[in-house]
Short mmCIF file of C-alpha atoms in Angstrom, two decimals:
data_model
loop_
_atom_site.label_atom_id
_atom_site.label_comp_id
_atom_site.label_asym_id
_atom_site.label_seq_id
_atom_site.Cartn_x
_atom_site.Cartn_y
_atom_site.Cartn_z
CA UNK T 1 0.00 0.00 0.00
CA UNK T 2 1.31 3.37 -1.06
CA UNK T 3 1.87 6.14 1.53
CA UNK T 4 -0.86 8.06 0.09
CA UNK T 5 -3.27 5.43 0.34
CA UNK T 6 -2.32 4.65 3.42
CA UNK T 7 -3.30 8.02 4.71
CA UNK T 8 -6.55 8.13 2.94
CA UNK T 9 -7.14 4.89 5.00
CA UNK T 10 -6.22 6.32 8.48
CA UNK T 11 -8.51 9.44 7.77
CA UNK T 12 -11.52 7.15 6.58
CA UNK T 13 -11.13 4.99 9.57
CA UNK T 14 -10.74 8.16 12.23
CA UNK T 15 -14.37 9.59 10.25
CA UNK T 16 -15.86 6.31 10.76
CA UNK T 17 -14.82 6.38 14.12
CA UNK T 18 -15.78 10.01 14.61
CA UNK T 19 -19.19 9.14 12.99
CA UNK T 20 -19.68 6.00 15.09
CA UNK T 21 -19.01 8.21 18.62
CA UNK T 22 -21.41 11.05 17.37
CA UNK T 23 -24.09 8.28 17.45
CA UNK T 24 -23.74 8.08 21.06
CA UNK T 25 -26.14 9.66 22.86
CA UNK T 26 -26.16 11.76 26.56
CA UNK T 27 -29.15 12.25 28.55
CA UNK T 28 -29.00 14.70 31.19
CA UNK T 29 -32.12 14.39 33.67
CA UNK T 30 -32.18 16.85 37.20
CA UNK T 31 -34.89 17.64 39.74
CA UNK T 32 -36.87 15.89 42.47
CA UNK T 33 -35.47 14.11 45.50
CA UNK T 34 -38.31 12.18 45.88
CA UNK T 35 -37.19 11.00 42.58
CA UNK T 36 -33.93 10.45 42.05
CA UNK T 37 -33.58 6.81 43.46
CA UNK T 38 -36.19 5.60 41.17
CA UNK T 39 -34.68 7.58 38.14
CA UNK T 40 -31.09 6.25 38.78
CA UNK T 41 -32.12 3.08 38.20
CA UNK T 42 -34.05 3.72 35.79
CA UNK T 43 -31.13 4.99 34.26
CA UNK T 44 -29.01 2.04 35.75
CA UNK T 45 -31.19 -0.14 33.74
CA UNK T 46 -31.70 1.51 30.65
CA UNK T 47 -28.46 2.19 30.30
CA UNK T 48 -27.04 -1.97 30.19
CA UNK T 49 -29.59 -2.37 27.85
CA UNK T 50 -28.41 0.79 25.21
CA UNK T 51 -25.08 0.87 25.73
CA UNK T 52 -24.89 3.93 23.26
CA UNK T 53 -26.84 5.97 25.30
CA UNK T 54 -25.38 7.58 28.70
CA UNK T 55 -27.48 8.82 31.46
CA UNK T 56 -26.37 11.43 33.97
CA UNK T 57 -29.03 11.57 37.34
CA UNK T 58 -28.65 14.72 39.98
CA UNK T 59 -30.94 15.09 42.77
CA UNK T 60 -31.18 19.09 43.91
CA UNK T 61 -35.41 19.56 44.24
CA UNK T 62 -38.34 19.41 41.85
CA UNK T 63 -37.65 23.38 41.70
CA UNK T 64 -34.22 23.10 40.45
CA UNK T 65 -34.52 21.05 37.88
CA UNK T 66 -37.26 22.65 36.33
CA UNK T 67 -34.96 25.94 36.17
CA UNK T 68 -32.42 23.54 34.66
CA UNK T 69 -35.06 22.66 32.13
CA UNK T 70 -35.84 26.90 31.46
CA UNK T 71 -32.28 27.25 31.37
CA UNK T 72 -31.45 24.71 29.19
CA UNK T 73 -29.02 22.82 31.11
CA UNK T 74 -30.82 19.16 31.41
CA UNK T 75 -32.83 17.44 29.22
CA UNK T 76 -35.16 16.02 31.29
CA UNK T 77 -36.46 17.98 34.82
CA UNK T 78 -38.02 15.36 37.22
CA UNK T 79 -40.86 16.81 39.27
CA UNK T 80 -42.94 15.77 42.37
CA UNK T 81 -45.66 18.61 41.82
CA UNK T 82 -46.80 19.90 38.43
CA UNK T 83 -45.30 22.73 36.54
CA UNK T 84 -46.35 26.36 37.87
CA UNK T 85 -47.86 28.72 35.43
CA UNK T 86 -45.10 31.56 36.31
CA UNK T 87 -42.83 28.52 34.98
CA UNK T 88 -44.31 28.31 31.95
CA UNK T 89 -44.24 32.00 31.67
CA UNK T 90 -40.29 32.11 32.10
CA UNK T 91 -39.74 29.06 29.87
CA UNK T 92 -41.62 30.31 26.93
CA UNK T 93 -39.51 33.44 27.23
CA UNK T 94 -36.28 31.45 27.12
CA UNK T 95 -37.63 29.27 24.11
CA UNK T 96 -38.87 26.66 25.96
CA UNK T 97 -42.11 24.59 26.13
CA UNK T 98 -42.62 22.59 28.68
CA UNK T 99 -43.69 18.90 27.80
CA UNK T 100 -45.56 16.93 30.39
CA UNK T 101 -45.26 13.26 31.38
CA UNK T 102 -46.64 10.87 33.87
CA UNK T 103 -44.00 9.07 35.13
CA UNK T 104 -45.74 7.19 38.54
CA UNK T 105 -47.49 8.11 41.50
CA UNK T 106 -47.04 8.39 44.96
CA UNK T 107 -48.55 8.68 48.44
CA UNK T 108 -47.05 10.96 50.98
CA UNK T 109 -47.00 9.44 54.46
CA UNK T 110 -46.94 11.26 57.75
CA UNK T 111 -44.45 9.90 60.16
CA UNK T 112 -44.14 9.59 63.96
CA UNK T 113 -41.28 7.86 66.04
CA UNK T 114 -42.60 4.35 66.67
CA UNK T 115 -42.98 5.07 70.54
CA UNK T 116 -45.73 7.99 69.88
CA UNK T 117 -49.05 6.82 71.01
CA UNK T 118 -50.75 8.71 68.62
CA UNK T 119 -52.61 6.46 65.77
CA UNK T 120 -54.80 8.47 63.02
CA UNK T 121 -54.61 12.39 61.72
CA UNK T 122 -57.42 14.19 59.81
CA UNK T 123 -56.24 16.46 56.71
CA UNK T 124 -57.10 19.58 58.90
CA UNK T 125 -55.01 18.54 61.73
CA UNK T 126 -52.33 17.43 59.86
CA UNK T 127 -51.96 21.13 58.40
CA UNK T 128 -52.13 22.64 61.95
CA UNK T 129 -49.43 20.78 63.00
CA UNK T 130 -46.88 22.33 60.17
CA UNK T 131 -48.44 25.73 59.96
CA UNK T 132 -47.97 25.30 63.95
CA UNK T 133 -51.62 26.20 65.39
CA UNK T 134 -51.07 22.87 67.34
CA UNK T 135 -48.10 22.54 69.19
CA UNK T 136 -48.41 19.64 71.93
CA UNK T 137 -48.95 16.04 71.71
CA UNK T 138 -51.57 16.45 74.27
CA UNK T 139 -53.91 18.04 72.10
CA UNK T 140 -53.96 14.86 70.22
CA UNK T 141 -53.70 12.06 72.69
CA UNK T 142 -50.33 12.11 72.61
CA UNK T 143 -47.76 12.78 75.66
CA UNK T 144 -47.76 16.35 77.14
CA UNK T 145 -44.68 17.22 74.93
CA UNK T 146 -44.15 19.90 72.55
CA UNK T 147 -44.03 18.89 68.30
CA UNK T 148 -41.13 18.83 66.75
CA UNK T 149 -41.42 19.68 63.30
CA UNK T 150 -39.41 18.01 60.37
CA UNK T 151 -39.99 19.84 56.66
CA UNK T 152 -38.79 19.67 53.71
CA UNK T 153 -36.75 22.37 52.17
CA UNK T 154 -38.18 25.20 50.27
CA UNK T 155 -37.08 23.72 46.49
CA UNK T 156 -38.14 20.48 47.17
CA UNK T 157 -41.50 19.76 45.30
CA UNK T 158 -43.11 17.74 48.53
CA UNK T 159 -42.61 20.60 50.39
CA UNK T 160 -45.28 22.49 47.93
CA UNK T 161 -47.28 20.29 47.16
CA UNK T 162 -47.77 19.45 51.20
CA UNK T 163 -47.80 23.12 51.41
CA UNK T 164 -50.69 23.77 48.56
CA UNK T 165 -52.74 20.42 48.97
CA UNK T 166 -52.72 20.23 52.78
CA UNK T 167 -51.97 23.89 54.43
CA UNK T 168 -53.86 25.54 51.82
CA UNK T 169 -51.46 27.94 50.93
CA UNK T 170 -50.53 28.49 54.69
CA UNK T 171 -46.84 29.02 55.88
CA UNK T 172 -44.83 26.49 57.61
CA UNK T 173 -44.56 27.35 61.35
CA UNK T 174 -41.21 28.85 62.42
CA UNK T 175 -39.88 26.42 64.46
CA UNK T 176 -40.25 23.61 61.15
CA UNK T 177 -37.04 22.09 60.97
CA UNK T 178 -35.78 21.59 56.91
CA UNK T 179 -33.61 19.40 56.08
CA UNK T 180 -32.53 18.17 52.72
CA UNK T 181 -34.17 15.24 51.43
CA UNK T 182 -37.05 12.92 52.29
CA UNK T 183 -34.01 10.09 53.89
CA UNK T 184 -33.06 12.86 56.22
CA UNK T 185 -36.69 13.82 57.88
CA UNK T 186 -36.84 9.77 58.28
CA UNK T 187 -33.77 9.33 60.01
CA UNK T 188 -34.10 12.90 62.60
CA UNK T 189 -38.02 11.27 63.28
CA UNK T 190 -36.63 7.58 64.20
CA UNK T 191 -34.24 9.56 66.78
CA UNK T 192 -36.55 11.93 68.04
CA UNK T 193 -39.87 10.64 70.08
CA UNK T 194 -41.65 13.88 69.41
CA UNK T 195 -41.00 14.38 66.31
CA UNK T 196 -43.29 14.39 63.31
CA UNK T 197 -42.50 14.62 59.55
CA UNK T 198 -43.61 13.54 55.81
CA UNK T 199 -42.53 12.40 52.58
CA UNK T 200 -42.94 9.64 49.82
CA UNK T 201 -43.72 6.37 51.55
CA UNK T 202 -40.98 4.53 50.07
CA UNK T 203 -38.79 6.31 52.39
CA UNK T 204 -40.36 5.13 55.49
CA UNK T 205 -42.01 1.91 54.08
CA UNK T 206 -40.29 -1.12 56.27
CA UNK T 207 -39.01 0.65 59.09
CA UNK T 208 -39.81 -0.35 62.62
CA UNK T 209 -38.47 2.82 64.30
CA UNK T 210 -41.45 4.98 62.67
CA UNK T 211 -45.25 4.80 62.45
CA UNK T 212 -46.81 5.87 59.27
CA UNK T 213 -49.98 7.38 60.68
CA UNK T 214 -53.57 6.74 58.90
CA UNK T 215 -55.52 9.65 57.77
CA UNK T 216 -58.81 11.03 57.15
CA UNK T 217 -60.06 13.24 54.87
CA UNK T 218 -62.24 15.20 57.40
CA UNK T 219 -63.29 14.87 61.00
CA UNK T 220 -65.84 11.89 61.61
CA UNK T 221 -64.62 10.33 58.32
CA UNK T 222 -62.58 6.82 58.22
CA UNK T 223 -59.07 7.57 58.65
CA UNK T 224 -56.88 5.51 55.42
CA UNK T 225 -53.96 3.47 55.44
CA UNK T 226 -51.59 4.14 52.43
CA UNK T 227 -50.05 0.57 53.56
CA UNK T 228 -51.47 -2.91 53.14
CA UNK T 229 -53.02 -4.53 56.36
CA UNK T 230 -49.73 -5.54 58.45
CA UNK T 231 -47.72 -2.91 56.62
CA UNK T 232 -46.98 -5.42 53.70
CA UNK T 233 -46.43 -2.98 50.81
CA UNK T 234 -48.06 0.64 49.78
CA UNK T 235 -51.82 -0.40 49.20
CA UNK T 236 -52.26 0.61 45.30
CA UNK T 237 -56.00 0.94 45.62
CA UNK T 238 -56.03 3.78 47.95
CA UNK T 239 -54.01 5.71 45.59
CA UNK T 240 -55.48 4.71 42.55
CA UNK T 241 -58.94 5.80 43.69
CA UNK T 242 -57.70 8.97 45.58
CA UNK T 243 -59.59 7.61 48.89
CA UNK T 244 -55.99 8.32 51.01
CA UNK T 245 -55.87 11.67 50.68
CA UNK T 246 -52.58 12.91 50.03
CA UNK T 247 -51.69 11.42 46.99
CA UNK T 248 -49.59 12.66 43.84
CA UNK T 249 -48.68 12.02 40.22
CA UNK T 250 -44.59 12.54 39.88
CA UNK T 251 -43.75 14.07 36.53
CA UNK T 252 -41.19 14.32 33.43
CA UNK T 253 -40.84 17.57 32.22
CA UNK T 254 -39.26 17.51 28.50
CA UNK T 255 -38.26 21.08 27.16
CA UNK T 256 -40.45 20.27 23.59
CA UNK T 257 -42.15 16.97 22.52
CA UNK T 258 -40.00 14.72 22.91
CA UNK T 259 -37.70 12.92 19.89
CA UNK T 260 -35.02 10.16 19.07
CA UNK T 261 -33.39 8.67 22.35
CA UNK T 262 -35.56 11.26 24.62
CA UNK T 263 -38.64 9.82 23.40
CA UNK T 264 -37.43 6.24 23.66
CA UNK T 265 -36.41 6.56 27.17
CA UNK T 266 -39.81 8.26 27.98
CA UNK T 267 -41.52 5.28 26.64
CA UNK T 268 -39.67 2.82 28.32
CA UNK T 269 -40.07 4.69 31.31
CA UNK T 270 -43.78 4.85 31.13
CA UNK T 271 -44.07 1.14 29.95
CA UNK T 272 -43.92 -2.07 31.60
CA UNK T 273 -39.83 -2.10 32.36
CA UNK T 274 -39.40 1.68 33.73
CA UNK T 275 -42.80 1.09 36.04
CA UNK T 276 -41.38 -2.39 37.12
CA UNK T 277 -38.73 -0.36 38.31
CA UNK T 278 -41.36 2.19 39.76
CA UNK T 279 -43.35 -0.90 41.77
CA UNK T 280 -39.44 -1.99 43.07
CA UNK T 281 -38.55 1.34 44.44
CA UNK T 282 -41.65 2.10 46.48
CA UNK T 283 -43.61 3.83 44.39
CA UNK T 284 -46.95 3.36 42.67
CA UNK T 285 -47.04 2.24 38.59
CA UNK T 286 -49.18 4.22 36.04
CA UNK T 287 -52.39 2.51 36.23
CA UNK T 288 -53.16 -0.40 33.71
CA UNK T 289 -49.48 -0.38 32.68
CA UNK T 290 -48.53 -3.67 34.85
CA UNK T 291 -50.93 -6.48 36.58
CA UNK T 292 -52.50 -5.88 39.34
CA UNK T 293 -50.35 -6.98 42.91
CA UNK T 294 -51.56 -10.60 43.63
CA UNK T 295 -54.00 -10.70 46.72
CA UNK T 296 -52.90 -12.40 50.18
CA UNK T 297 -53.81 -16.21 49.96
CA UNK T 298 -53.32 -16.20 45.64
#
C-alpha cells in the first residue's frame, strides 16, 4: 500500500470512528429528591440495555430542575408537583415549552417515632401541626410534649405540594425544621420521640423505628392506610382511587415533545420495564401499565 493510500485509509477509519461516537447519545435528567432513586435506576437499567446511550441523574429539588429545564441545562427535569404557570411564563420566554409526562405516582405518608401513642390524623389537623396552630402532643392524645417539626426544604416539590394540597397555601410554622431530602426527615423522626415529619412512603415503608400514621379526609370520616393490612407494601387501591388523601402524580418535564433517544427513554419509562422499576422502588405504577399486585392467599 502506497503512503498516500495509506493516509486516505487512516482518515476514513478516524471519520468512521468520529461518525460512530457522534451516534452516542447523553441524557441529562435533574430535579426531584423524591425521585432520584427511582430515576437512577431507571437509568441504571436503561443504560445496560443501550449501551450507546449515557445517562447522567442529579438530585437538587423538583424546583431546580425545572430551572435547569428553562435554562437549558438538562434534558429532562423530574418533578414531584406539576409545573407552575409563572414557569411556563419564564420558559416560553427562554424558548422553551414545557412537555408533560406521567412518570408514577405516589402517596405521601406522615411519620411519627414508633414510641408515639398517637394512631390516626385528619387532613385539617395534619396542616395545623406544620403551619404550627397545634403545638403539643396532648392536644392529640399524645404525651404532654411539645411537636417537633421536620420539613422539607423550600425547592423540594413535597414541600409544595404538602404546602398547597394540605396547608392551603398556609406558611410552615417557624420552628419547622428543613432538612434536605425525604431520607433525612426519616432518620431525625426515628431519633426523636416527638418528632413528626412527611414524605414519599418509600422512604419510610419497612421501618420499625417509625409509624406511618392513617388519615382522614375530614373529621368523623374513616381515617386511610396508604399501607397494606400488616404494613406489607403501599396499598395501590387507595391511591389509585384517591380515597388516602394525600396522593400525587410525579412528573417528566421535557423542554419540547420529545424525539429520538428522549422519546425512547420516555416510553420505556412509562411502559412495563421503567414502572417495574417504579413498583421496586416504592412507588406506585401508572395505572393499567402492569398487573395488578396478587392478593394475600393467591
Amino acid at each position: 500500500m502506497t503512503l498516500r493510500k495509506l493516509l486516505i485509509a487512516l482518515v476514513s477509519l478516524s471519520l468512521a470512528t468520529t461518525c460512530s461516537d457522534a451516534k452516542a447519545e447523553k441524557i441529562t435528567v435533574k430535579g426531584s429528591d423524591t425521585m432520584v432513586i427511582t430515576a437512577q435506576k431507571w437509568a441504571e437499567v436503561y443504560q445496560k440495555e443501550n449501551s450507546k446511550t449515557s445517562i447522567q441523574v442529579t438530585g437538587g429539588g423538583s424546583g431546580v430542575g425545572i430551572a435547569s429545564l428553562i435554562n437549558g441545562t438538562t434534558d429532562i427535569a423530574d418533578a414531584s408537583r406539576p409545573i407552575k404557570k409563572s414557569e411556563i411564563d419564564s420558559a416560553r420566554a427562554n424558548g422553551v415549552y414545557p412537555f408533560e409526562v406521567k412518570s408514577a405516582l405516589d402517596g405521601l405518608a406522615v411519620v411519627v417515632n414508633r414510641s408515639n401513642p398517637v394512631k390516626e390524623l385528619t387532613v385539617k389537623v395534619t396542616a395545623g401541626i406544620f403551619t404550627g396552630a397545634l403545638n403539643n402532643w396532648k392536644e392529640l392524645g399524645g404525651p404532654d410534649h411539645e411537636i417537633v417539626r421536620y420539613c422539607r426544604e423550600s425547592s423540594s416539590g413535597t414541600y409544595v405540594f404538602f404546602k398547597e394540597d394540605i396547608m392551603k397555601n398556609k406558611d410552615y410554622a417557624a420552628d419547622c425544621q428543613t432538612l434536605q431530602g425525604t431520607a433525612a426527615i426519616a432518620e431525625a423522626v426515628a431519633k426523636d420521640p416527638y418528632g413528626v415529619g412527611y414524605g414519599g412512603i418509600a422512604y419510610f415503608e419497612g421501618r420499625s423505628d417509625l409509624k406511618i400514621l392513617p388519615i382522614s379526609p375530614e373529621k368523623g370520616k374513616p381515617a386511610i392506610n396508604p399501607m397494606k393490612p400488616g404494613g406489607k407494601g403501599v396499598n395501590y387501591e387507595v391511591i389509585y382511587d384517591r380515597s388516602y388523601p394525600i396522593s400525587r402524580y410525579l412528573y417528566l418535564y421535557l423542554a419540547r415533545k420529545p424525539s429520538g433517544e428522549i422519546k425512547d427513554y420516555v416510553d420505556w419509562i412509562t411502559g412495563p420495564q421503567g414502572q417495574k422499576i417504579v413498583e421496586e422502588t416504592g412507588y406506585i405504577p401508572l395505572p393499567g401499565v402492569l398487573p395488578p399486585p396478587a392478593k394475600p392467599g393467591n
